[in-house]
Structures are given as structure tokens and as C-alpha cells.
PDB file of C-alpha atoms in Angstrom:
ATOM      1  CA  MET A   1     -39.886  22.466  32.726  1.00 45.00           C
ATOM      2  CA  ALA A   2     -38.162  21.273  29.962  1.00 48.00           C
ATOM      3  CA  VAL A   3     -38.918  23.348  26.183  1.00 55.00           C
ATOM      4  CA  ASN A   4     -39.170  22.011  22.866  1.00 56.00           C
ATOM      5  CA  GLU A   5     -37.286  24.447  20.931  1.00 60.00           C
ATOM      6  CA  THR A   6     -38.246  22.370  17.616  1.00 56.00           C
ATOM      7  CA  SER A   7     -41.721  23.719  18.435  1.00 62.00           C
ATOM      8  CA  ASP A   8     -43.516  26.519  16.264  1.00 65.00           C
ATOM      9  CA  CYS A   9     -43.071  28.743  18.863  1.00 70.00           C
ATOM     10  CA  PHE A  10     -39.137  28.736  17.987  1.00 71.00           C
ATOM     11  CA  LEU A  11     -39.569  28.281  14.261  1.00 77.00           C
ATOM     12  CA  THR A  12     -38.774  32.358  13.891  1.00 81.00           C
ATOM     13  CA  ASN A  13     -35.688  31.610  16.156  1.00 83.00           C
ATOM     14  CA  ARG A  14     -34.244  28.961  13.618  1.00 83.00           C
ATOM     15  CA  VAL A  15     -35.337  30.730  10.210  1.00 86.00           C
ATOM     16  CA  LEU A  16     -33.147  34.070  12.094  1.00 88.00           C
ATOM     17  CA  GLU A  17     -30.380  31.796  12.750  1.00 86.00           C
ATOM     18  CA  LYS A  18     -30.352  30.359   9.188  1.00 87.00           C
ATOM     19  CA  TYR A  19     -30.799  33.629   7.140  1.00 89.00           C
ATOM     20  CA  TYR A  20     -30.081  36.651   9.387  1.00 92.00           C
ATOM     21  CA  LEU A  21     -27.293  35.842  11.477  1.00 91.00           C
ATOM     22  CA  SER A  22     -25.525  33.936   8.567  1.00 91.00           C
ATOM     23  CA  THR A  23     -25.934  37.494   6.700  1.00 93.00           C
ATOM     24  CA  MET A  24     -25.306  39.719   9.303  1.00 93.00           C
ATOM     25  CA  TYR A  25     -21.923  38.085  10.335  1.00 92.00           C
ATOM     26  CA  SER A  26     -21.379  37.513   6.877  1.00 93.00           C
ATOM     27  CA  LEU A  27     -21.235  41.426   6.393  1.00 93.00           C
ATOM     28  CA  GLU A  28     -19.220  42.037   9.501  1.00 91.00           C
ATOM     29  CA  PHE A  29     -16.629  39.766   7.981  1.00 92.00           C
ATOM     30  CA  ILE A  30     -16.251  41.405   4.979  1.00 92.00           C
ATOM     31  CA  VAL A  31     -16.064  45.048   6.555  1.00 89.00           C
ATOM     32  CA  GLY A  32     -14.354  43.979   9.644  1.00 89.00           C
ATOM     33  CA  ALA A  33     -11.555  42.106   7.931  1.00 89.00           C
ATOM     34  CA  ILE A  34     -11.036  45.045   5.450  1.00 88.00           C
ATOM     35  CA  GLY A  35     -11.153  47.604   7.701  1.00 86.00           C
ATOM     36  CA  ASN A  36      -8.819  45.795  10.394  1.00 87.00           C
ATOM     37  CA  THR A  37      -6.301  44.158   8.309  1.00 87.00           C
ATOM     38  CA  ILE A  38      -5.711  47.823   6.878  1.00 84.00           C
ATOM     39  CA  VAL A  39      -4.852  48.837  10.191  1.00 83.00           C
ATOM     40  CA  VAL A  40      -2.820  46.323  11.426  1.00 84.00           C
ATOM     41  CA  PHE A  41      -0.429  46.618   8.498  1.00 82.00           C
ATOM     42  CA  GLY A  42      -0.450  50.518   8.459  1.00 80.00           C
ATOM     43  CA  TYR A  43       0.302  50.211  12.229  1.00 81.00           C
ATOM     44  CA  ILE A  44       3.228  47.772  11.409  1.00 83.00           C
ATOM     45  CA  PHE A  45       4.609  49.238   8.405  1.00 79.00           C
ATOM     46  CA  CYS A  46       3.829  52.873   8.661  1.00 77.00           C
ATOM     47  CA  LEU A  47       4.354  53.614  12.104  1.00 76.00           C
ATOM     48  CA  LYS A  48       7.659  54.853  13.269  1.00 77.00           C
ATOM     49  CA  LYS A  49       7.487  55.621  16.750  1.00 81.00           C
ATOM     50  CA  TRP A  50       4.962  53.717  18.958  1.00 86.00           C
ATOM     51  CA  LYS A  51       2.594  55.542  21.930  1.00 87.00           C
ATOM     52  CA  SER A  52       1.152  54.026  24.462  1.00 88.00           C
ATOM     53  CA  GLY A  53      -2.590  54.800  22.266  1.00 85.00           C
ATOM     54  CA  ASN A  54      -1.009  53.045  19.278  1.00 85.00           C
ATOM     55  CA  ILE A  55      -0.215  49.968  21.428  1.00 91.00           C
ATOM     56  CA  TYR A  56      -4.042  49.506  22.752  1.00 90.00           C
ATOM     57  CA  LEU A  57      -5.382  50.427  19.334  1.00 86.00           C
ATOM     58  CA  PHE A  58      -3.270  47.686  17.902  1.00 88.00           C
ATOM     59  CA  ASN A  59      -4.060  45.166  20.389  1.00 92.00           C
ATOM     60  CA  LEU A  60      -7.802  45.993  19.652  1.00 89.00           C
ATOM     61  CA  SER A  61      -7.210  45.398  15.988  1.00 88.00           C
ATOM     62  CA  ILE A  62      -5.555  41.807  16.877  1.00 90.00           C
ATOM     63  CA  SER A  63      -8.592  41.039  19.120  1.00 90.00           C
ATOM     64  CA  ASP A  64     -10.790  42.313  16.132  1.00 89.00           C
ATOM     65  CA  LEU A  65      -8.920  39.848  13.702  1.00 89.00           C
ATOM     66  CA  LEU A  66      -8.929  37.024  16.097  1.00 87.00           C
ATOM     67  CA  PHE A  67     -12.806  37.114  16.026  1.00 87.00           C
ATOM     68  CA  LEU A  68     -13.327  37.715  12.666  1.00 89.00           C
ATOM     69  CA  CYS A  69     -11.506  34.616  11.614  1.00 87.00           C
ATOM     70  CA  THR A  70     -14.124  32.637  13.533  1.00 86.00           C
ATOM     71  CA  LEU A  71     -17.299  34.276  11.635  1.00 89.00           C
ATOM     72  CA  PRO A  72     -16.869  31.868   8.492  1.00 89.00           C
ATOM     73  CA  ILE A  73     -17.166  28.767  10.705  1.00 84.00           C
ATOM     74  CA  LEU A  74     -20.208  30.467  12.224  1.00 85.00           C
ATOM     75  CA  VAL A  75     -21.822  31.363   9.227  1.00 88.00           C
ATOM     76  CA  ASN A  76     -21.264  27.865   7.578  1.00 84.00           C
ATOM     77  CA  SER A  77     -22.761  26.730  10.679  1.00 82.00           C
ATOM     78  CA  TYR A  78     -26.190  28.645  10.656  1.00 84.00           C
ATOM     79  CA  SER A  79     -26.456  28.667   6.850  1.00 84.00           C
ATOM     80  CA  GLN A  80     -26.411  25.057   6.697  1.00 80.00           C
ATOM     81  CA  ASP A  81     -28.394  24.302  10.352  1.00 72.00           C
ATOM     82  CA  GLN A  82     -25.865  22.048  11.869  1.00 69.00           C
ATOM     83  CA  TRP A  83     -22.274  22.098  13.204  1.00 67.00           C
ATOM     84  CA  THR A  84     -20.000  19.848  10.788  1.00 59.00           C
ATOM     85  CA  ASN A  85     -16.851  19.949  13.026  1.00 57.00           C
ATOM     86  CA  GLU A  86     -15.696  18.773  15.831  1.00 64.00           C
ATOM     87  CA  GLY A  87     -16.782  19.785  19.436  1.00 68.00           C
ATOM     88  CA  SER A  88     -13.812  21.369  20.340  1.00 77.00           C
ATOM     89  CA  LEU A  89     -13.722  23.761  17.587  1.00 80.00           C
ATOM     90  CA  CYS A  90     -17.138  24.723  18.323  1.00 81.00           C
ATOM     91  CA  HIS A  91     -16.147  25.539  21.772  1.00 85.00           C
ATOM     92  CA  SER A  92     -12.984  27.431  21.156  1.00 87.00           C
ATOM     93  CA  ASN A  93     -15.195  29.287  18.470  1.00 86.00           C
ATOM     94  CA  ARG A  94     -17.389  30.518  21.147  1.00 88.00           C
ATOM     95  CA  PHE A  95     -14.557  31.498  23.622  1.00 91.00           C
ATOM     96  CA  LEU A  96     -12.658  33.839  21.032  1.00 90.00           C
ATOM     97  CA  LEU A  97     -15.951  35.047  20.320  1.00 89.00           C
ATOM     98  CA  HIS A  98     -16.794  36.266  23.785  1.00 92.00           C
ATOM     99  CA  ALA A  99     -12.785  36.750  24.571  1.00 93.00           C
ATOM    100  CA  ASN A 100     -13.107  39.409  21.309  1.00 90.00           C
ATOM    101  CA  LEU A 101     -16.045  40.823  23.201  1.00 90.00           C
ATOM    102  CA  TYR A 102     -14.553  41.662  26.799  1.00 94.00           C
ATOM    103  CA  SER A 103     -11.228  42.408  25.342  1.00 93.00           C
ATOM    104  CA  SER A 104     -12.703  45.138  22.973  1.00 89.00           C
ATOM    105  CA  ILE A 105     -14.182  46.755  25.932  1.00 89.00           C
ATOM    106  CA  LEU A 106     -11.215  46.842  28.134  1.00 93.00           C
ATOM    107  CA  PHE A 107      -8.740  48.198  25.521  1.00 91.00           C
ATOM    108  CA  LEU A 108     -11.927  50.747  24.468  1.00 86.00           C
ATOM    109  CA  THR A 109     -11.665  51.487  28.047  1.00 90.00           C
ATOM    110  CA  ALA A 110      -7.770  51.719  28.281  1.00 91.00           C
ATOM    111  CA  ILE A 111      -7.870  54.466  25.180  1.00 86.00           C
ATOM    112  CA  SER A 112     -10.097  56.657  27.017  1.00 85.00           C
ATOM    113  CA  VAL A 113      -7.848  57.081  29.857  1.00 89.00           C
ATOM    114  CA  ASP A 114      -4.854  56.963  27.477  1.00 88.00           C
ATOM    115  CA  ARG A 115      -6.936  60.099  25.608  1.00 84.00           C
ATOM    116  CA  TYR A 116      -7.641  61.895  28.694  1.00 85.00           C
ATOM    117  CA  MET A 117      -3.992  61.519  30.272  1.00 87.00           C
ATOM    118  CA  LEU A 118      -2.754  62.831  26.605  1.00 84.00           C
ATOM    119  CA  ILE A 119      -5.001  66.152  27.095  1.00 82.00           C
ATOM    120  CA  LYS A 120      -4.206  66.443  30.508  1.00 82.00           C
ATOM    121  CA  HIS A 121      -0.206  65.821  30.166  1.00 80.00           C
ATOM    122  CA  PRO A 122       0.173  66.948  26.128  1.00 79.00           C
ATOM    123  CA  PHE A 123       4.287  66.015  26.861  1.00 77.00           C
ATOM    124  CA  ARG A 124       3.313  62.250  27.780  1.00 77.00           C
ATOM    125  CA  ASP A 125       5.232  63.172  31.175  1.00 76.00           C
ATOM    126  CA  HIS A 126       3.105  60.746  33.176  1.00 82.00           C
ATOM    127  CA  THR A 127       3.974  56.820  34.067  1.00 84.00           C
ATOM    128  CA  LEU A 128       0.547  55.930  32.458  1.00 83.00           C
ATOM    129  CA  GLN A 129       1.244  57.291  28.920  1.00 86.00           C
ATOM    130  CA  LYS A 130       4.636  55.104  28.601  1.00 90.00           C
ATOM    131  CA  ARG A 131       5.038  52.419  26.196  1.00 91.00           C
ATOM    132  CA  LYS A 132       6.389  49.994  28.873  1.00 93.00           C
ATOM    133  CA  THR A 133       3.027  50.694  31.267  1.00 94.00           C
ATOM    134  CA  ALA A 134       0.806  49.955  28.254  1.00 94.00           C
ATOM    135  CA  VAL A 135       2.240  46.682  27.117  1.00 95.00           C
ATOM    136  CA  LEU A 136       2.006  45.754  30.913  1.00 96.00           C
ATOM    137  CA  VAL A 137      -1.596  46.716  30.740  1.00 95.00           C
ATOM    138  CA  SER A 138      -2.382  44.888  27.264  1.00 96.00           C
ATOM    139  CA  ILE A 139      -0.804  42.088  28.791  1.00 97.00           C
ATOM    140  CA  ALA A 140      -2.795  41.989  31.779  1.00 97.00           C
ATOM    141  CA  ILE A 141      -6.109  42.599  29.917  1.00 96.00           C
ATOM    142  CA  TRP A 142      -5.464  39.434  27.613  1.00 96.00           C
ATOM    143  CA  ILE A 143      -4.832  37.487  30.928  1.00 97.00           C
ATOM    144  CA  GLY A 144      -7.654  38.914  32.811  1.00 96.00           C
ATOM    145  CA  VAL A 145     -10.121  37.988  29.952  1.00 96.00           C
ATOM    146  CA  ILE A 146      -8.872  34.420  29.126  1.00 95.00           C
ATOM    147  CA  LEU A 147      -9.404  33.800  33.000  1.00 96.00           C
ATOM    148  CA  GLU A 148     -12.562  35.245  33.593  1.00 95.00           C
ATOM    149  CA  LEU A 149     -13.617  33.163  30.527  1.00 95.00           C
ATOM    150  CA  LEU A 150     -12.347  29.937  31.427  1.00 94.00           C
ATOM    151  CA  PRO A 151     -15.624  28.761  33.175  1.00 93.00           C
ATOM    152  CA  LEU A 152     -17.155  29.600  30.067  1.00 92.00           C
ATOM    153  CA  LEU A 153     -16.072  26.276  28.716  1.00 89.00           C
ATOM    154  CA  HIS A 154     -17.934  24.337  31.633  1.00 88.00           C
ATOM    155  CA  PHE A 155     -21.228  25.778  30.571  1.00 89.00           C
ATOM    156  CA  LEU A 156     -21.248  25.156  26.728  1.00 86.00           C
ATOM    157  CA  GLU A 157     -22.734  21.840  25.682  1.00 81.00           C
ATOM    158  CA  PRO A 158     -21.275  19.288  23.494  1.00 78.00           C
ATOM    159  CA  LEU A 159     -22.547  18.869  20.068  1.00 73.00           C
ATOM    160  CA  GLU A 160     -25.242  15.819  20.023  1.00 72.00           C
ATOM    161  CA  PRO A 161     -27.162  13.820  17.737  1.00 68.00           C
ATOM    162  CA  SER A 162     -30.529  14.872  19.778  1.00 64.00           C
ATOM    163  CA  ASN A 163     -29.493  18.634  18.362  1.00 64.00           C
ATOM    164  CA  ASN A 164     -28.866  18.047  15.307  1.00 68.00           C
ATOM    165  CA  TYR A 165     -25.236  18.473  16.477  1.00 69.00           C
ATOM    166  CA  LYS A 166     -25.751  21.816  16.500  1.00 76.00           C
ATOM    167  CA  CYS A 167     -23.463  24.755  18.601  1.00 78.00           C
ATOM    168  CA  LEU A 168     -25.104  25.907  20.764  1.00 81.00           C
ATOM    169  CA  ASP A 169     -24.679  29.376  21.858  1.00 86.00           C
ATOM    170  CA  TYR A 170     -23.707  30.453  25.646  1.00 89.00           C
ATOM    171  CA  ALA A 171     -27.481  31.659  26.861  1.00 91.00           C
ATOM    172  CA  SER A 172     -28.544  28.227  25.359  1.00 87.00           C
ATOM    173  CA  SER A 173     -26.386  25.894  27.085  1.00 88.00           C
ATOM    174  CA  GLY A 174     -25.864  24.546  30.672  1.00 86.00           C
ATOM    175  CA  GLU A 175     -27.696  24.447  33.838  1.00 91.00           C
ATOM    176  CA  PRO A 176     -29.689  28.070  33.670  1.00 93.00           C
ATOM    177  CA  VAL A 177     -29.085  28.754  37.417  1.00 95.00           C
ATOM    178  CA  THR A 178     -25.546  28.733  37.788  1.00 94.00           C
ATOM    179  CA  ASN A 179     -24.980  30.068  34.350  1.00 94.00           C
ATOM    180  CA  LEU A 180     -27.114  33.044  35.217  1.00 95.00           C
ATOM    181  CA  ILE A 181     -24.743  33.604  38.029  1.00 96.00           C
ATOM    182  CA  TYR A 182     -21.832  33.764  36.109  1.00 96.00           C
ATOM    183  CA  SER A 183     -23.257  35.710  33.284  1.00 96.00           C
ATOM    184  CA  THR A 184     -24.589  38.153  36.111  1.00 96.00           C
ATOM    185  CA  PHE A 185     -20.640  38.002  37.017  1.00 96.00           C
ATOM    186  CA  LEU A 186     -19.601  38.653  33.247  1.00 95.00           C
ATOM    187  CA  THR A 187     -22.138  41.413  32.954  1.00 96.00           C
ATOM    188  CA  VAL A 188     -20.973  43.561  36.085  1.00 96.00           C
ATOM    189  CA  PHE A 189     -17.020  42.789  35.685  1.00 95.00           C
ATOM    190  CA  GLY A 190     -16.851  42.573  31.907  1.00 94.00           C
ATOM    191  CA  PHE A 191     -19.289  45.531  30.701  1.00 94.00           C
ATOM    192  CA  LEU A 192     -20.696  47.840  33.550  1.00 93.00           C
ATOM    193  CA  ILE A 193     -17.653  48.624  35.428  1.00 95.00           C
ATOM    194  CA  PRO A 194     -15.614  49.197  32.222  1.00 92.00           C
ATOM    195  CA  LEU A 195     -18.529  51.137  30.927  1.00 89.00           C
ATOM    196  CA  LEU A 196     -18.858  53.260  34.048  1.00 91.00           C
ATOM    197  CA  THR A 197     -14.797  53.740  33.799  1.00 92.00           C
ATOM    198  CA  MET A 198     -15.001  54.879  30.307  1.00 88.00           C
ATOM    199  CA  CYS A 199     -17.781  57.327  31.009  1.00 85.00           C
ATOM    200  CA  CYS A 200     -15.597  58.708  34.334  1.00 89.00           C
ATOM    201  CA  PHE A 201     -12.480  59.594  32.052  1.00 87.00           C
ATOM    202  CA  TYR A 202     -14.815  61.061  29.197  1.00 82.00           C
ATOM    203  CA  VAL A 203     -16.690  63.328  31.525  1.00 82.00           C
ATOM    204  CA  LYS A 204     -13.401  64.474  33.058  1.00 86.00           C
ATOM    205  CA  MET A 205     -12.257  64.880  29.729  1.00 82.00           C
ATOM    206  CA  VAL A 206     -14.631  67.258  28.780  1.00 78.00           C
ATOM    207  CA  ARG A 207     -14.658  68.885  32.184  1.00 81.00           C
ATOM    208  CA  PHE A 208     -10.948  69.748  31.758  1.00 80.00           C
ATOM    209  CA  LEU A 209     -11.387  70.382  28.299  1.00 74.00           C
ATOM    210  CA  LYS A 210     -14.242  73.289  29.559  1.00 74.00           C
ATOM    211  CA  SER A 211     -11.835  74.755  32.225  1.00 76.00           C
ATOM    212  CA  ARG A 212      -8.686  74.807  30.035  1.00 71.00           C
ATOM    213  CA  ARG A 213     -10.935  77.396  27.557  1.00 66.00           C
ATOM    214  CA  GLU A 214     -11.984  79.225  30.124  1.00 65.00           C
ATOM    215  CA  GLN A 215      -8.773  79.981  31.823  1.00 66.00           C
ATOM    216  CA  LEU A 216      -7.120  80.554  28.581  1.00 62.00           C
ATOM    217  CA  SER A 217      -9.841  82.706  27.586  1.00 55.00           C
ATOM    218  CA  SER A 218      -9.290  81.682  23.742  1.00 52.00           C
ATOM    219  CA  ALA A 219     -11.267  80.281  20.808  1.00 47.00           C
ATOM    220  CA  LEU A 220     -10.632  76.453  22.116  1.00 49.00           C
ATOM    221  CA  THR A 221     -13.336  74.227  20.557  1.00 54.00           C
ATOM    222  CA  LEU A 222     -14.886  71.616  22.152  1.00 54.00           C
ATOM    223  CA  GLU A 223     -16.779  70.379  18.948  1.00 52.00           C
ATOM    224  CA  ARG A 224     -14.403  67.624  17.972  1.00 58.00           C
ATOM    225  CA  PRO A 225     -13.661  66.284  21.696  1.00 58.00           C
ATOM    226  CA  LEU A 226     -17.266  66.293  22.385  1.00 59.00           C
ATOM    227  CA  SER A 227     -18.709  64.456  19.532  1.00 64.00           C
ATOM    228  CA  LEU A 228     -16.029  61.974  19.740  1.00 65.00           C
ATOM    229  CA  VAL A 229     -17.148  61.408  23.636  1.00 66.00           C
ATOM    230  CA  ILE A 230     -20.965  61.265  22.546  1.00 69.00           C
ATOM    231  CA  LEU A 231     -20.025  58.976  19.436  1.00 73.00           C
ATOM    232  CA  THR A 232     -17.756  56.670  21.554  1.00 72.00           C
ATOM    233  CA  MET A 233     -20.540  56.219  24.233  1.00 75.00           C
ATOM    234  CA  GLY A 234     -23.020  55.992  21.916  1.00 79.00           C
ATOM    235  CA  ILE A 235     -21.513  53.131  20.207  1.00 80.00           C
ATOM    236  CA  PHE A 236     -20.049  51.378  23.068  1.00 79.00           C
ATOM    237  CA  SER A 237     -23.815  51.726  24.673  1.00 84.00           C
ATOM    238  CA  LEU A 238     -25.949  50.724  21.861  1.00 87.00           C
ATOM    239  CA  LEU A 239     -24.161  47.831  21.096  1.00 88.00           C
ATOM    240  CA  PHE A 240     -23.096  46.005  24.124  1.00 91.00           C
ATOM    241  CA  THR A 241     -26.090  47.119  26.387  1.00 93.00           C
ATOM    242  CA  PRO A 242     -28.873  45.031  24.726  1.00 94.00           C
ATOM    243  CA  TYR A 243     -26.946  41.884  24.582  1.00 94.00           C
ATOM    244  CA  HIS A 244     -26.168  41.829  28.012  1.00 94.00           C
ATOM    245  CA  VAL A 245     -29.761  42.515  28.885  1.00 95.00           C
ATOM    246  CA  MET A 246     -31.247  39.800  26.324  1.00 95.00           C
ATOM    247  CA  ARG A 247     -28.699  37.273  27.304  1.00 95.00           C
ATOM    248  CA  ASN A 248     -29.312  37.244  31.198  1.00 96.00           C
ATOM    249  CA  VAL A 249     -33.585  37.457  30.332  1.00 96.00           C
ATOM    250  CA  ARG A 250     -32.672  34.478  27.876  1.00 95.00           C
ATOM    251  CA  ILE A 251     -30.757  32.409  30.879  1.00 95.00           C
ATOM    252  CA  ALA A 252     -33.433  33.055  33.497  1.00 95.00           C
ATOM    253  CA  SER A 253     -36.692  32.328  31.133  1.00 93.00           C
ATOM    254  CA  ARG A 254     -34.855  28.412  30.869  1.00 92.00           C
ATOM    255  CA  ILE A 255     -35.237  28.605  34.823  1.00 94.00           C
ATOM    256  CA  PRO A 256     -37.935  25.650  35.529  1.00 92.00           C
ATOM    257  CA  ALA A 257     -39.093  27.049  38.359  1.00 92.00           C
ATOM    258  CA  LEU A 258     -39.868  30.329  36.777  1.00 91.00           C
ATOM    259  CA  ARG A 259     -42.480  28.225  34.557  1.00 90.00           C
ATOM    260  CA  VAL A 260     -42.056  30.540  31.814  1.00 90.00           C
ATOM    261  CA  PRO A 261     -44.282  29.611  29.185  1.00 90.00           C
ATOM    262  CA  GLU A 262     -42.911  28.141  25.753  1.00 87.00           C
ATOM    263  CA  CYS A 263     -43.550  30.993  23.439  1.00 89.00           C
ATOM    264  CA  THR A 264     -42.349  33.549  25.821  1.00 90.00           C
ATOM    265  CA  GLN A 265     -39.745  31.947  25.999  1.00 90.00           C
ATOM    266  CA  GLY A 266     -39.314  31.685  21.748  1.00 89.00           C
ATOM    267  CA  THR A 267     -39.967  35.529  22.033  1.00 91.00           C
ATOM    268  CA  ILE A 268     -37.332  36.069  24.283  1.00 93.00           C
ATOM    269  CA  THR A 269     -35.231  33.964  22.066  1.00 92.00           C
ATOM    270  CA  THR A 270     -35.756  35.956  18.952  1.00 93.00           C
ATOM    271  CA  VAL A 271     -35.051  39.156  20.774  1.00 94.00           C
ATOM    272  CA  TYR A 272     -31.659  37.625  21.854  1.00 94.00           C
ATOM    273  CA  ILE A 273     -30.604  36.425  18.761  1.00 93.00           C
ATOM    274  CA  ILE A 274     -31.400  39.928  17.267  1.00 93.00           C
ATOM    275  CA  THR A 275     -28.831  41.800  19.528  1.00 93.00           C
ATOM    276  CA  ARG A 276     -26.061  39.149  19.137  1.00 92.00           C
ATOM    277  CA  PRO A 277     -24.624  40.481  15.844  1.00 92.00           C
ATOM    278  CA  PHE A 278     -24.645  43.640  16.986  1.00 91.00           C
ATOM    279  CA  ALA A 279     -22.541  43.029  20.419  1.00 88.00           C
ATOM    280  CA  PHE A 280     -19.855  42.018  18.162  1.00 86.00           C
ATOM    281  CA  LEU A 281     -20.230  44.636  15.519  1.00 88.00           C
ATOM    282  CA  ASN A 282     -17.864  46.208  17.072  1.00 84.00           C
ATOM    283  CA  SER A 283     -15.132  44.520  15.358  1.00 84.00           C
ATOM    284  CA  ALA A 284     -16.095  45.711  12.041  1.00 85.00           C
ATOM    285  CA  ILE A 285     -16.566  49.439  13.223  1.00 84.00           C
ATOM    286  CA  ASN A 286     -13.449  49.515  15.722  1.00 80.00           C
ATOM    287  CA  PRO A 287     -11.080  50.990  12.610  1.00 79.00           C
ATOM    288  CA  VAL A 288     -13.261  54.015  12.931  1.00 71.00           C
ATOM    289  CA  PHE A 289     -11.374  54.597  16.521  1.00 65.00           C
ATOM    290  CA  TYR A 290      -7.879  54.316  14.414  1.00 64.00           C
ATOM    291  CA  PHE A 291      -8.969  57.641  12.476  1.00 62.00           C
ATOM    292  CA  LEU A 292     -10.540  59.483  14.943  1.00 55.00           C
ATOM    293  CA  MET A 293      -8.818  58.767  17.922  1.00 56.00           C
ATOM    294  CA  GLY A 294      -4.854  57.577  16.455  1.00 52.00           C
ATOM    295  CA  ASP A 295      -2.318  59.783  16.550  1.00 53.00           C
ATOM    296  CA  HIS A 296      -2.457  61.274  12.898  1.00 65.00           C
ATOM    297  CA  PHE A 297      -3.046  57.414  11.674  1.00 65.00           C
ATOM    298  CA  ARG A 298      -4.863  58.675   8.589  1.00 66.00           C
ATOM    299  CA  GLU A 299      -2.229  61.309   7.378  1.00 69.00           C
ATOM    300  CA  MET A 300       0.427  58.453   8.088  1.00 70.00           C
ATOM    301  CA  LEU A 301      -1.756  56.087   5.939  1.00 69.00           C
ATOM    302  CA  MET A 302      -2.397  58.254   3.162  1.00 72.00           C
ATOM    303  CA  ALA A 303       1.000  59.225   3.202  1.00 72.00           C
ATOM    304  CA  LYS A 304       2.643  55.856   2.946  1.00 69.00           C
ATOM    305  CA  THR A 305      -0.045  54.944   0.367  1.00 72.00           C
ATOM    306  CA  ARG A 306       1.284  58.102  -2.082  1.00 75.00           C
ATOM    307  CA  GLN A 307       4.753  57.268  -1.130  1.00 75.00           C
ATOM    308  CA  LEU A 308       4.129  53.502  -2.631  1.00 71.00           C
ATOM    309  CA  TRP A 309       1.551  54.792  -5.364  1.00 73.00           C
ATOM    310  CA  GLY A 310       4.555  56.905  -6.297  1.00 73.00           C
ATOM    311  CA  ARG A 311       7.090  54.256  -6.327  1.00 72.00           C
ATOM    312  CA  LEU A 312       4.675  52.301  -8.989  1.00 73.00           C
ATOM    313  CA  THR A 313       4.256  55.040 -11.372  1.00 73.00           C
ATOM    314  CA  ARG A 314       8.026  55.572 -11.653  1.00 68.00           C
ATOM    315  CA  ARG A 315       8.720  52.073 -11.943  1.00 67.00           C
ATOM    316  CA  GLU A 316       5.815  52.130 -15.011  1.00 61.00           C
ATOM    317  CA  VAL A 317       7.172  55.160 -16.132  1.00 60.00           C
ATOM    318  CA  LYS A 318      11.035  53.555 -16.632  1.00 63.00           C
ATOM    319  CA  GLU A 319       9.421  50.344 -17.882  1.00 60.00           C
TER     320      GLU A 319
END
């Protein structure tokens, strides 16, 4: 059953894409670009000794910056209600967008493992805490994400005059049955398994800290680690779960055999559009992890800032 997405049932979606998506992506670009640029330059110019956690966090910031570079094009596309660029740019834009999503999830998972290993092996004597291991894991993550997303290029539809040269999002492209199979694969292996892995290591972290406190009979506090666990898992789940659920529902609603009414499809698409910016909001808020989870990153950055300010002040005095 073909659906006319120019009907009144899809009018709200066109308004959301033009105003809601363009606004949200603009805000994400501004906040994310500032935060991640500070982090990248902070690591490059301030960090003297790189550790495994720093390597994962640095790769996370690079992933975020690559995604943020695609946002001005998306904003322009949605605000003008058409894609004025070549189809190859449209597809590369969508590819980078999803590459950021799944590389971010995997790097956050790697960070959770690293945090647990740091608590259990504070002297960094475990193989997983070596810089060489972190580099190899990071390379494996990038290669794995690229390989798992290659089929995505098959589902993305070309820009056509019939669709006003619009760059369709992934859930609105391709043959819905096979697309749903691939989307389910991405959901399970790109999101659910990393989520369960992250949960596992954060639970192990809390249990280890509780056991340690009981053994030492000290005033070892669990407030900060526990708050960090809750914050990380809450952000991870709230940002990524609605998007993955609605993406699969959106694709399933397009299957002709299910005969989903046109206006129901319009409603599903509306909810799906709302969840999309939140899935990629992580790129704007990931710098929080550099301050909460980085090894004294905040102190290091502030010390460097005071040093530079002192140099500028002394130079002005001499002049």
C-alpha cells in the first residue's frame, strides 16, 4: 500500500523537519562544537601522559566532531525543505551520522570497562589498561562500525525530482522488509549488546566498591561513583532507546502487508522525528564525561588556562 507523504496526515512532519529538526541540530552544533573542540585541544596541548581512558575519550570526541561537521548541511536541507547538493554528499552525511551514533555507544562502553578496571587495578597493571590495548580496541571499533554500516548505503535512496530532491532519512528509505531486518541487527548488535555490557561493568563497579568499603571498614563513599553510574546509564538509555524503538516501528509501518493506515503512519513518523535529535544529543553532552570521568582533565585544563592567562598578563605589563 503506497502512502502519499504529501497528504494532510504528514503536514505536521514537514513542519517538524523544517523548524524542529533545524533548530535542534543548530543548538547541538553550537554546544557540541565548542565543548568537543575544547576537549580535543585540551588533550593535544595539555595532556602529558596518555592513559587508556584518555585514548577512548579522545576517540569519542573525534567521532563527535565528525558528526557535528555534518549538521550545518542537515540544517540547511531541512530549513529549505530540499537537498540542494549531490546525492553522494547526502549519503556520506547519513553514513557519518550513524557512524557517530554507533561509535559513540561503543566508546562509551569501552570507557565503562576501563573505569571498572581502574577501580579494581588502580596501578594499571592489567593488559586491558595498557595504551597499546586501548589503541587496538579503538581501531577495532572504527573498523567494526564502518563494516556494520556499509549495508546502510544500499538502503539510502537517491535524490529524485519526484521527492523534491529531498535527502530521505534511513527509516524512510529502502525496501521496508529487508530494511527492518538490518535495522533490527543494528539495534541488537550496535545498541542492546553494548548497553548490557555497560550495565554489567557498572554494576560490577558498584559491587566492588561496596565490598571494598566493608573490608576496610572505612568511610569510603559511594555517592560520587554511584551518581556517575546512574547519570551515565540514564543518559545512555534516555537518548538512544526511544530512537531505536521508533526507527524500527517507523520502518515496520511502511510494510505494505501490514496495511497501516496513512494517518497512523503519519503519527508514527511524527514521534520518530521527535526522537532523532535526542539520539544525537550525546555529541553535545559527551564533554561532560571528560570532566566527570577523565583523569583530572578539568584540573589539567584549568591549570593550562591559568598558565596562558599569566603569560598574556605578563606580556601586557611588559608592553
